[in-house]
PDB file of C-alpha atoms in Angstrom:
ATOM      1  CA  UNK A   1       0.000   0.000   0.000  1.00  0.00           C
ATOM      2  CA  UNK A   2       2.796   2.422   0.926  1.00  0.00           C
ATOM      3  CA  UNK A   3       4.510   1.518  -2.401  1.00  0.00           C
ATOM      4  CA  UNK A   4       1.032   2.440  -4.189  1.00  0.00           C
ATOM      5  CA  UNK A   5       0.901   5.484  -2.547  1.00  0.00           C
ATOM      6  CA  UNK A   6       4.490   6.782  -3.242  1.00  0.00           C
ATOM      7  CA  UNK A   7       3.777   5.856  -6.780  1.00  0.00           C
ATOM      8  CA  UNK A   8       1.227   7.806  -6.625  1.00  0.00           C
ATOM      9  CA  UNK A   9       3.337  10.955  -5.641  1.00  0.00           C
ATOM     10  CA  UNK A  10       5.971  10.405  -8.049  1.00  0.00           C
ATOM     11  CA  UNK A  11       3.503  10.327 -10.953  1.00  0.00           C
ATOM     12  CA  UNK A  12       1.399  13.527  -9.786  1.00  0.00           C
ATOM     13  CA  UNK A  13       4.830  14.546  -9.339  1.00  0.00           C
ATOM     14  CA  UNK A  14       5.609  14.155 -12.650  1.00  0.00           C
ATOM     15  CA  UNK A  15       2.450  15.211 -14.194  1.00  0.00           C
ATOM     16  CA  UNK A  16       3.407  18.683 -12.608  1.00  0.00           C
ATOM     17  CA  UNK A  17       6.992  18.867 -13.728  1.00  0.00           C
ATOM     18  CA  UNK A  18       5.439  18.124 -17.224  1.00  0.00           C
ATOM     19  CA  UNK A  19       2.623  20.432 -17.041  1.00  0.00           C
ATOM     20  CA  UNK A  20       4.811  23.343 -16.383  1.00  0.00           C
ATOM     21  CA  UNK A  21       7.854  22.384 -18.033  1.00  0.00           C
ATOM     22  CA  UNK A  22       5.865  22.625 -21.499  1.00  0.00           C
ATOM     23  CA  UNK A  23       4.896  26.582 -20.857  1.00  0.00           C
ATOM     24  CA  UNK A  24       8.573  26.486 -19.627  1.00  0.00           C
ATOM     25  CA  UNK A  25       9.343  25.467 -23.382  1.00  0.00           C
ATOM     26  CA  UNK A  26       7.773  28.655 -24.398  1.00  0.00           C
ATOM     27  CA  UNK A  27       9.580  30.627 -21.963  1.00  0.00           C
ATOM     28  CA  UNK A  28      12.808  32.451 -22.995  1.00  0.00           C
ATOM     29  CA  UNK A  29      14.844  30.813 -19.695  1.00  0.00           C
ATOM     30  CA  UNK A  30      14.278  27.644 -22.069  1.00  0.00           C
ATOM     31  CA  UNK A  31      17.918  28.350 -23.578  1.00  0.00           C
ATOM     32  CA  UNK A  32      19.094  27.849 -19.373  1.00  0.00           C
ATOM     33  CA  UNK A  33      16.826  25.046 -18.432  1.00  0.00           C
ATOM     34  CA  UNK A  34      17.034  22.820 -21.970  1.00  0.00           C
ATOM     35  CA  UNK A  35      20.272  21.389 -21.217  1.00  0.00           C
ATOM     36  CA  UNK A  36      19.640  19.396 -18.086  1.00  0.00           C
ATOM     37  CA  UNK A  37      18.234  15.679 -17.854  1.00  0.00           C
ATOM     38  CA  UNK A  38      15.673  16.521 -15.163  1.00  0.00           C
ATOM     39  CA  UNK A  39      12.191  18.351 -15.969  1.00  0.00           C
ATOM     40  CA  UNK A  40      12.445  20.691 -12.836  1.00  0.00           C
ATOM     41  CA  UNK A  41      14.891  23.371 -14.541  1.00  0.00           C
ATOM     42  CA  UNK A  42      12.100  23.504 -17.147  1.00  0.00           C
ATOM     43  CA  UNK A  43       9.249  23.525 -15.143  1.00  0.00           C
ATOM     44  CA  UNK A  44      10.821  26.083 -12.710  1.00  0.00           C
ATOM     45  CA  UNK A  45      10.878  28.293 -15.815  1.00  0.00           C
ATOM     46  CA  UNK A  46       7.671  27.753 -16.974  1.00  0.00           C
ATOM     47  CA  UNK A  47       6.200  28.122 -13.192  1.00  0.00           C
ATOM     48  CA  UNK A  48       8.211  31.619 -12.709  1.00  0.00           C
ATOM     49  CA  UNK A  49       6.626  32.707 -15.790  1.00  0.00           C
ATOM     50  CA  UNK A  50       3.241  32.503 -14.631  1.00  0.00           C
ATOM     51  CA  UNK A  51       3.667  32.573 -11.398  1.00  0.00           C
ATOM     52  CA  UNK A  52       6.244  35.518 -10.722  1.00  0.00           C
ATOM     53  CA  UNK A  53       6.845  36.586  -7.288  1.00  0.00           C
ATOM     54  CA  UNK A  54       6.541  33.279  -5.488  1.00  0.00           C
ATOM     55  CA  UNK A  55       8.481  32.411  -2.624  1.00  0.00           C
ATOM     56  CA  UNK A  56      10.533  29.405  -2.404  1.00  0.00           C
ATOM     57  CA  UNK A  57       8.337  27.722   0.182  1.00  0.00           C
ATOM     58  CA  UNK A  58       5.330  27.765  -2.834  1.00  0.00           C
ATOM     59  CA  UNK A  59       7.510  26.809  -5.657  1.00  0.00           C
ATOM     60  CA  UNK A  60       9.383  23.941  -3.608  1.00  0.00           C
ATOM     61  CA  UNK A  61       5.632  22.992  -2.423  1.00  0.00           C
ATOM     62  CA  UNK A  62       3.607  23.409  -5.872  1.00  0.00           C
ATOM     63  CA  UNK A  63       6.137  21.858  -8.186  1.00  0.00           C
ATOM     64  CA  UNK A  64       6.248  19.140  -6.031  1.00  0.00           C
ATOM     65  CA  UNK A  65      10.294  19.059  -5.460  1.00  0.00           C
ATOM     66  CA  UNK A  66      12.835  18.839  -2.607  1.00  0.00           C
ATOM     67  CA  UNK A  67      14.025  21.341  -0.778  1.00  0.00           C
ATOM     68  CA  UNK A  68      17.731  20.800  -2.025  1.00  0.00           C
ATOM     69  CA  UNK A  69      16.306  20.121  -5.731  1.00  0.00           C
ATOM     70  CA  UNK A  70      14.340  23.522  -5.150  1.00  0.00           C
ATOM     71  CA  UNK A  71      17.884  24.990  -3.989  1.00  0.00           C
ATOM     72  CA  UNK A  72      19.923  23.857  -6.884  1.00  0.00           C
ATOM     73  CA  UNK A  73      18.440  24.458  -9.930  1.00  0.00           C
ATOM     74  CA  UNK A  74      17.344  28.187  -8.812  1.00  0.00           C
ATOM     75  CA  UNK A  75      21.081  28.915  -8.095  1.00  0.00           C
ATOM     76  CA  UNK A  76      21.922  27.497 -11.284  1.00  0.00           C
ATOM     77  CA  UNK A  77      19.152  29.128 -12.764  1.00  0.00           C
ATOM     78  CA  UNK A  78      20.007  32.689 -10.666  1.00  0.00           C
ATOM     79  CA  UNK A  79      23.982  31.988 -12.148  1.00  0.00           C
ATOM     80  CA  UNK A  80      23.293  32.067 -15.432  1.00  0.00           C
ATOM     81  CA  UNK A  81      21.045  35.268 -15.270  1.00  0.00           C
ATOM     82  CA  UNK A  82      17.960  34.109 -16.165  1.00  0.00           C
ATOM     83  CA  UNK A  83      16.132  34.217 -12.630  1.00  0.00           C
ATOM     84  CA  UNK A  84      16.139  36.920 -10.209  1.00  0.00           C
ATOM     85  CA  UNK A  85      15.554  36.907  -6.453  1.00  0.00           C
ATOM     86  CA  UNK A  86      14.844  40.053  -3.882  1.00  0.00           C
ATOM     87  CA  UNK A  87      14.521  39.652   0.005  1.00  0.00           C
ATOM     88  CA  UNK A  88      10.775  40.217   0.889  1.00  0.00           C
ATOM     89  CA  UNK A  89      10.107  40.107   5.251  1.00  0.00           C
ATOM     90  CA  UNK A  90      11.030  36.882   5.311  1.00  0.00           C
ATOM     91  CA  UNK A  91      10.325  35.482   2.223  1.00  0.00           C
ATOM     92  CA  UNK A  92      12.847  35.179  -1.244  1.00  0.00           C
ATOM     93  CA  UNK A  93      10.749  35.977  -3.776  1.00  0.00           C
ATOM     94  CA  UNK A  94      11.797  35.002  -7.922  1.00  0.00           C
ATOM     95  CA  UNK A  95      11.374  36.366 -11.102  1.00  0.00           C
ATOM     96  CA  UNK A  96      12.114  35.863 -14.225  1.00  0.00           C
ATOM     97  CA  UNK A  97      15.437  37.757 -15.074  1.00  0.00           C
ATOM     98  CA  UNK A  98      14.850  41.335 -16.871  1.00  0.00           C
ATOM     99  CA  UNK A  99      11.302  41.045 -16.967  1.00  0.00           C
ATOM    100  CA  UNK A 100       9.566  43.401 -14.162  1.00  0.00           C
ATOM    101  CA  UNK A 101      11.338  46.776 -12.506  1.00  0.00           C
ATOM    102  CA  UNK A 102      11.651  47.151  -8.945  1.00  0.00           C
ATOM    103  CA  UNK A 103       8.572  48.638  -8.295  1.00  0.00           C
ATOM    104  CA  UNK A 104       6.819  45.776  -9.984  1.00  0.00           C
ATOM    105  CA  UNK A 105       8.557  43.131  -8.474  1.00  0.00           C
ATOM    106  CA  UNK A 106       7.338  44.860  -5.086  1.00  0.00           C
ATOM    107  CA  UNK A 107       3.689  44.901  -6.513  1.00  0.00           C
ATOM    108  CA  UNK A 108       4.130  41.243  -7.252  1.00  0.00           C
ATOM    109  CA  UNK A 109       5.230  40.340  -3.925  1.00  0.00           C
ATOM    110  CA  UNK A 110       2.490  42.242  -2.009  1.00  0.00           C
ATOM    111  CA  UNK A 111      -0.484  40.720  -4.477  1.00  0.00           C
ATOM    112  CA  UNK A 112       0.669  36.992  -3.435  1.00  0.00           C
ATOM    113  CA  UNK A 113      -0.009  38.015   0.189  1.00  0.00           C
ATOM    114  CA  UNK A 114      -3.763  37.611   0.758  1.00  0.00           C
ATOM    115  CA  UNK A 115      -4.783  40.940   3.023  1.00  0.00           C
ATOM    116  CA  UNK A 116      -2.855  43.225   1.160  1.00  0.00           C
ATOM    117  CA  UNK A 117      -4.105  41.882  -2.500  1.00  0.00           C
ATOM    118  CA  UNK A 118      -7.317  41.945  -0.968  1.00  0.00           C
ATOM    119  CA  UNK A 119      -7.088  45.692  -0.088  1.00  0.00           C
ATOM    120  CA  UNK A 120      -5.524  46.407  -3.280  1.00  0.00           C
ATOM    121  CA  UNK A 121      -8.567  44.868  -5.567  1.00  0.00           C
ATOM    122  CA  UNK A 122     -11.295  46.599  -2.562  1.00  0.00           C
ATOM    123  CA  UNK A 123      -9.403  49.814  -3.767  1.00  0.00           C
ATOM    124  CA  UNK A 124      -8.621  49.546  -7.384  1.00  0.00           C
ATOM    125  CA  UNK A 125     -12.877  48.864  -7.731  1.00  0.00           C
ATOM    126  CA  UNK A 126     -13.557  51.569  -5.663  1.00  0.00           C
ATOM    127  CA  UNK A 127     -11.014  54.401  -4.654  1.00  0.00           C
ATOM    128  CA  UNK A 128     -13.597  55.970  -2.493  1.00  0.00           C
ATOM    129  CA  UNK A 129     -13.158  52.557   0.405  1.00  0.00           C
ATOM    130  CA  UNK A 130     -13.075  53.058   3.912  1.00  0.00           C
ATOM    131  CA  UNK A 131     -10.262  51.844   5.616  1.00  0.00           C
ATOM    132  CA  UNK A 132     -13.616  50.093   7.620  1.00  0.00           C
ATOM    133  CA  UNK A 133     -15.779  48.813   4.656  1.00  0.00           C
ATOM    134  CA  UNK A 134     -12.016  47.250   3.621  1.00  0.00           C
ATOM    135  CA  UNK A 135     -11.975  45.564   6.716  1.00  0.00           C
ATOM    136  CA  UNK A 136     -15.785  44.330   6.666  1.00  0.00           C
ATOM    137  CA  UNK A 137     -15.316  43.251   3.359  1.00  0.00           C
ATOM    138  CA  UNK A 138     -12.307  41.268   4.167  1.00  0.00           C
ATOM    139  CA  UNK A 139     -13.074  39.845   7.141  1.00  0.00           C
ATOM    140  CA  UNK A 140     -10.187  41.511   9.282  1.00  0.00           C
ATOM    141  CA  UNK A 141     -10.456  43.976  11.930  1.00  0.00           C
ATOM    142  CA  UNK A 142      -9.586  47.714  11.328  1.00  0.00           C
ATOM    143  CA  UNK A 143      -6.278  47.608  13.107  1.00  0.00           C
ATOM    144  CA  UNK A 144      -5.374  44.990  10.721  1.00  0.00           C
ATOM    145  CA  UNK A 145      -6.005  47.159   7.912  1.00  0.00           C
ATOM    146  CA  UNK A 146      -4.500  49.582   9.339  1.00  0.00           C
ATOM    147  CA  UNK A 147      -1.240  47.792  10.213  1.00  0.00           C
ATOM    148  CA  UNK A 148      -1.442  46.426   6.312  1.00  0.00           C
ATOM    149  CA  UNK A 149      -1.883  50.245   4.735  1.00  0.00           C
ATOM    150  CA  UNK A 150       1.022  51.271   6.847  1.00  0.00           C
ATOM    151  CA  UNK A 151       2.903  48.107   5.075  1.00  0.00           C
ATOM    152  CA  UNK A 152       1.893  48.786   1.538  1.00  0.00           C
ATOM    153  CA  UNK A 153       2.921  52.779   2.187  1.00  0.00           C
ATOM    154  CA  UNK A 154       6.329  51.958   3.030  1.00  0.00           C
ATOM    155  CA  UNK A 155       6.715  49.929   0.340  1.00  0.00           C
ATOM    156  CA  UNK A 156       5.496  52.850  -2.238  1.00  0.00           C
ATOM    157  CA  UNK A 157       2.006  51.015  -3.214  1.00  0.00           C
ATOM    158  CA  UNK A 158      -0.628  53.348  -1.038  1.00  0.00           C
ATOM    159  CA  UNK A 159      -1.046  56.784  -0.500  1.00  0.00           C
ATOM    160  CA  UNK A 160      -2.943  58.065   3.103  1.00  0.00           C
ATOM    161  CA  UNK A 161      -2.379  61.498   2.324  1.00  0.00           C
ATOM    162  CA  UNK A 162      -6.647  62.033   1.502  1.00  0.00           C
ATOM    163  CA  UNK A 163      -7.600  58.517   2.598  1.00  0.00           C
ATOM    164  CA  UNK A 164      -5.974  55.068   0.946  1.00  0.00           C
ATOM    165  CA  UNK A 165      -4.802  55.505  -2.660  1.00  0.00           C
ATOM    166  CA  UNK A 166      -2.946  52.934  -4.828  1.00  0.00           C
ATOM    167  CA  UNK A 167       0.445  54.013  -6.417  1.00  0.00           C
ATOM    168  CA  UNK A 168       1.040  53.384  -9.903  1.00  0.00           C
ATOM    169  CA  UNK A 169      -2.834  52.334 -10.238  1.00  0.00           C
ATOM    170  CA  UNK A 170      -2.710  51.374 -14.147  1.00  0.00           C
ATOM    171  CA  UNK A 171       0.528  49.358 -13.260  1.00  0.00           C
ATOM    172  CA  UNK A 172      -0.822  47.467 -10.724  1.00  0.00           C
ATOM    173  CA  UNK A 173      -4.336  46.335 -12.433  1.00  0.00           C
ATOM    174  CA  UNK A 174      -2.311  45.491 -15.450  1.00  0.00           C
ATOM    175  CA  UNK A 175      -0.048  43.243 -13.253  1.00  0.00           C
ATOM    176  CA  UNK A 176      -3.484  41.762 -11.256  1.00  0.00           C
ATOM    177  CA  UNK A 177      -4.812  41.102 -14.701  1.00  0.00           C
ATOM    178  CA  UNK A 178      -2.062  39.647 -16.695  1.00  0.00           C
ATOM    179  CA  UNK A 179      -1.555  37.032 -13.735  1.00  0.00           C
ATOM    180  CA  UNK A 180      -4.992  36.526 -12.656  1.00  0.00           C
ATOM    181  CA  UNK A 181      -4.947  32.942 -12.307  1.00  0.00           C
ATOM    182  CA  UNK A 182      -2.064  32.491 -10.368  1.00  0.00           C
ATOM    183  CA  UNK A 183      -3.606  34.923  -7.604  1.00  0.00           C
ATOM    184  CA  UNK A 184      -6.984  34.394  -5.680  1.00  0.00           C
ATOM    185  CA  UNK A 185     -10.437  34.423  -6.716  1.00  0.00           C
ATOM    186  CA  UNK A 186     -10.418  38.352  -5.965  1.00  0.00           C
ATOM    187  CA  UNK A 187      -7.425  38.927  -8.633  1.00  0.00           C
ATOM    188  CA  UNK A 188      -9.971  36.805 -10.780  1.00  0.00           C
ATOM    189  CA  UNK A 189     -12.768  38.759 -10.457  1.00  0.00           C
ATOM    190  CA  UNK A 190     -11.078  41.776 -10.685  1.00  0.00           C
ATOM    191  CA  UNK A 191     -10.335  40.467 -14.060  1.00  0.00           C
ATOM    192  CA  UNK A 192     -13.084  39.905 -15.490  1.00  0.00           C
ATOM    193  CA  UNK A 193     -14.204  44.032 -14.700  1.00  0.00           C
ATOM    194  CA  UNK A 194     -10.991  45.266 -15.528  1.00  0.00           C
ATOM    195  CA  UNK A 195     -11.713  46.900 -18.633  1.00  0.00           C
ATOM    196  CA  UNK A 196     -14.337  49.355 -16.529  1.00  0.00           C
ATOM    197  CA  UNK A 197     -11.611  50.572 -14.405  1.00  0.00           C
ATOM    198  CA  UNK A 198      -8.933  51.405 -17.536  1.00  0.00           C
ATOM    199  CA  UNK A 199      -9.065  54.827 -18.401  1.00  0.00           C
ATOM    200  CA  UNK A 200      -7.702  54.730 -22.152  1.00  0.00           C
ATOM    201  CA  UNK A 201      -7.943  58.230 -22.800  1.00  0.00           C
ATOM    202  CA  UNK A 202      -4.381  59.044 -22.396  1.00  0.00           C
TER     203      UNK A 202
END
């Protein structure tokens, strides 16, 4: 039974390297992650692609690999310039190499953690939000909120000069929308509106 089991793992396993090494195949850290036997240097590439801003923890955990694995082939991946890593709290986040500026990769960072995102979608629908509607609507109490805006303001994402504002608004949504899916059900949402809250005029 154990064996069946561990079988089990090593073919869902698999079915996940595979699964993201083929948008990995499509990804331009192909050319880095081609030339080894094993599927995770691919996959890794095609996860970071549509998942950019995980931490370690989630891409150890979602692709399925071992710590050490996890270790080695984003150092590898890091050496050769074709991932980047910044120091978030205590997370490492990743990125693909090149791809988003600082103050995206911040963005990125803050929209994988659930009460910020969820502020950040409350505001981007409606700039008008009370710091207390945000925290009814999410479930959290004010000081929460409060302890979150404070966060996101150091960080350069939210104004509370007239009440909460997000930085870089267009930026932000675009960054929500293009990676929808690999956020919550609030990111998707968002989605689906986001063409009401793009001002094109400019």
């Amino acid at each position: 039974m154990a064996r069946d089991r561990a079988g089990e793992v090593d073919e869902s396993k698999r079915a996940t390297l595979r699964r993201f090494a083929a948008i990995g195949a499509a990804s331009p850290l192909v050319r880095f992650a081609s030339s080894s036997d094993s599927d995770a240097p691919d996959a890794l590439a095609g996860y970071l692609a549509a998942t950019p801003g995980a931490h370690f923890s989630k891409i150890r955990d979602d692709l399925q690999l071992g710590t050490g694995e996890t270790q080695h082939h984003l150092r590898r991946l890091e050496s050769e310039d074709a991932v980047e890593s910044r120091k978030d709290g205590d997370y490492r986040r990743y990125f693909p190499a090149g791809r988003f500026d600082e103050f995206e990769q911040v963005v990125l960072g803050y929209l994988r953690r659930e009460t910020a995102r969820g502020m950040i979608v409350a505001l981007l629908e409606d700039p008008s939000i009370t710091a207390g509607a945000i925290a009814e609507r999410l479930g959290v109490s004010r000081p929460t909120v409060s302890r979150q805006a404070a966060r996101l303001e150091e960080a350069g994402l939210l104004s509370r000069a007239d009440g909460y504002a997000v930085e870089r608004p267009e930026t932000v949504l675009l960054l929500l929308v293009q990676y929808a899916d690999s956020f919550g059900d609030d990111a998707a949402r968002l989605a689906r509106t986001a063409d009401d809250l793009v001002d094109y005029r400019g």
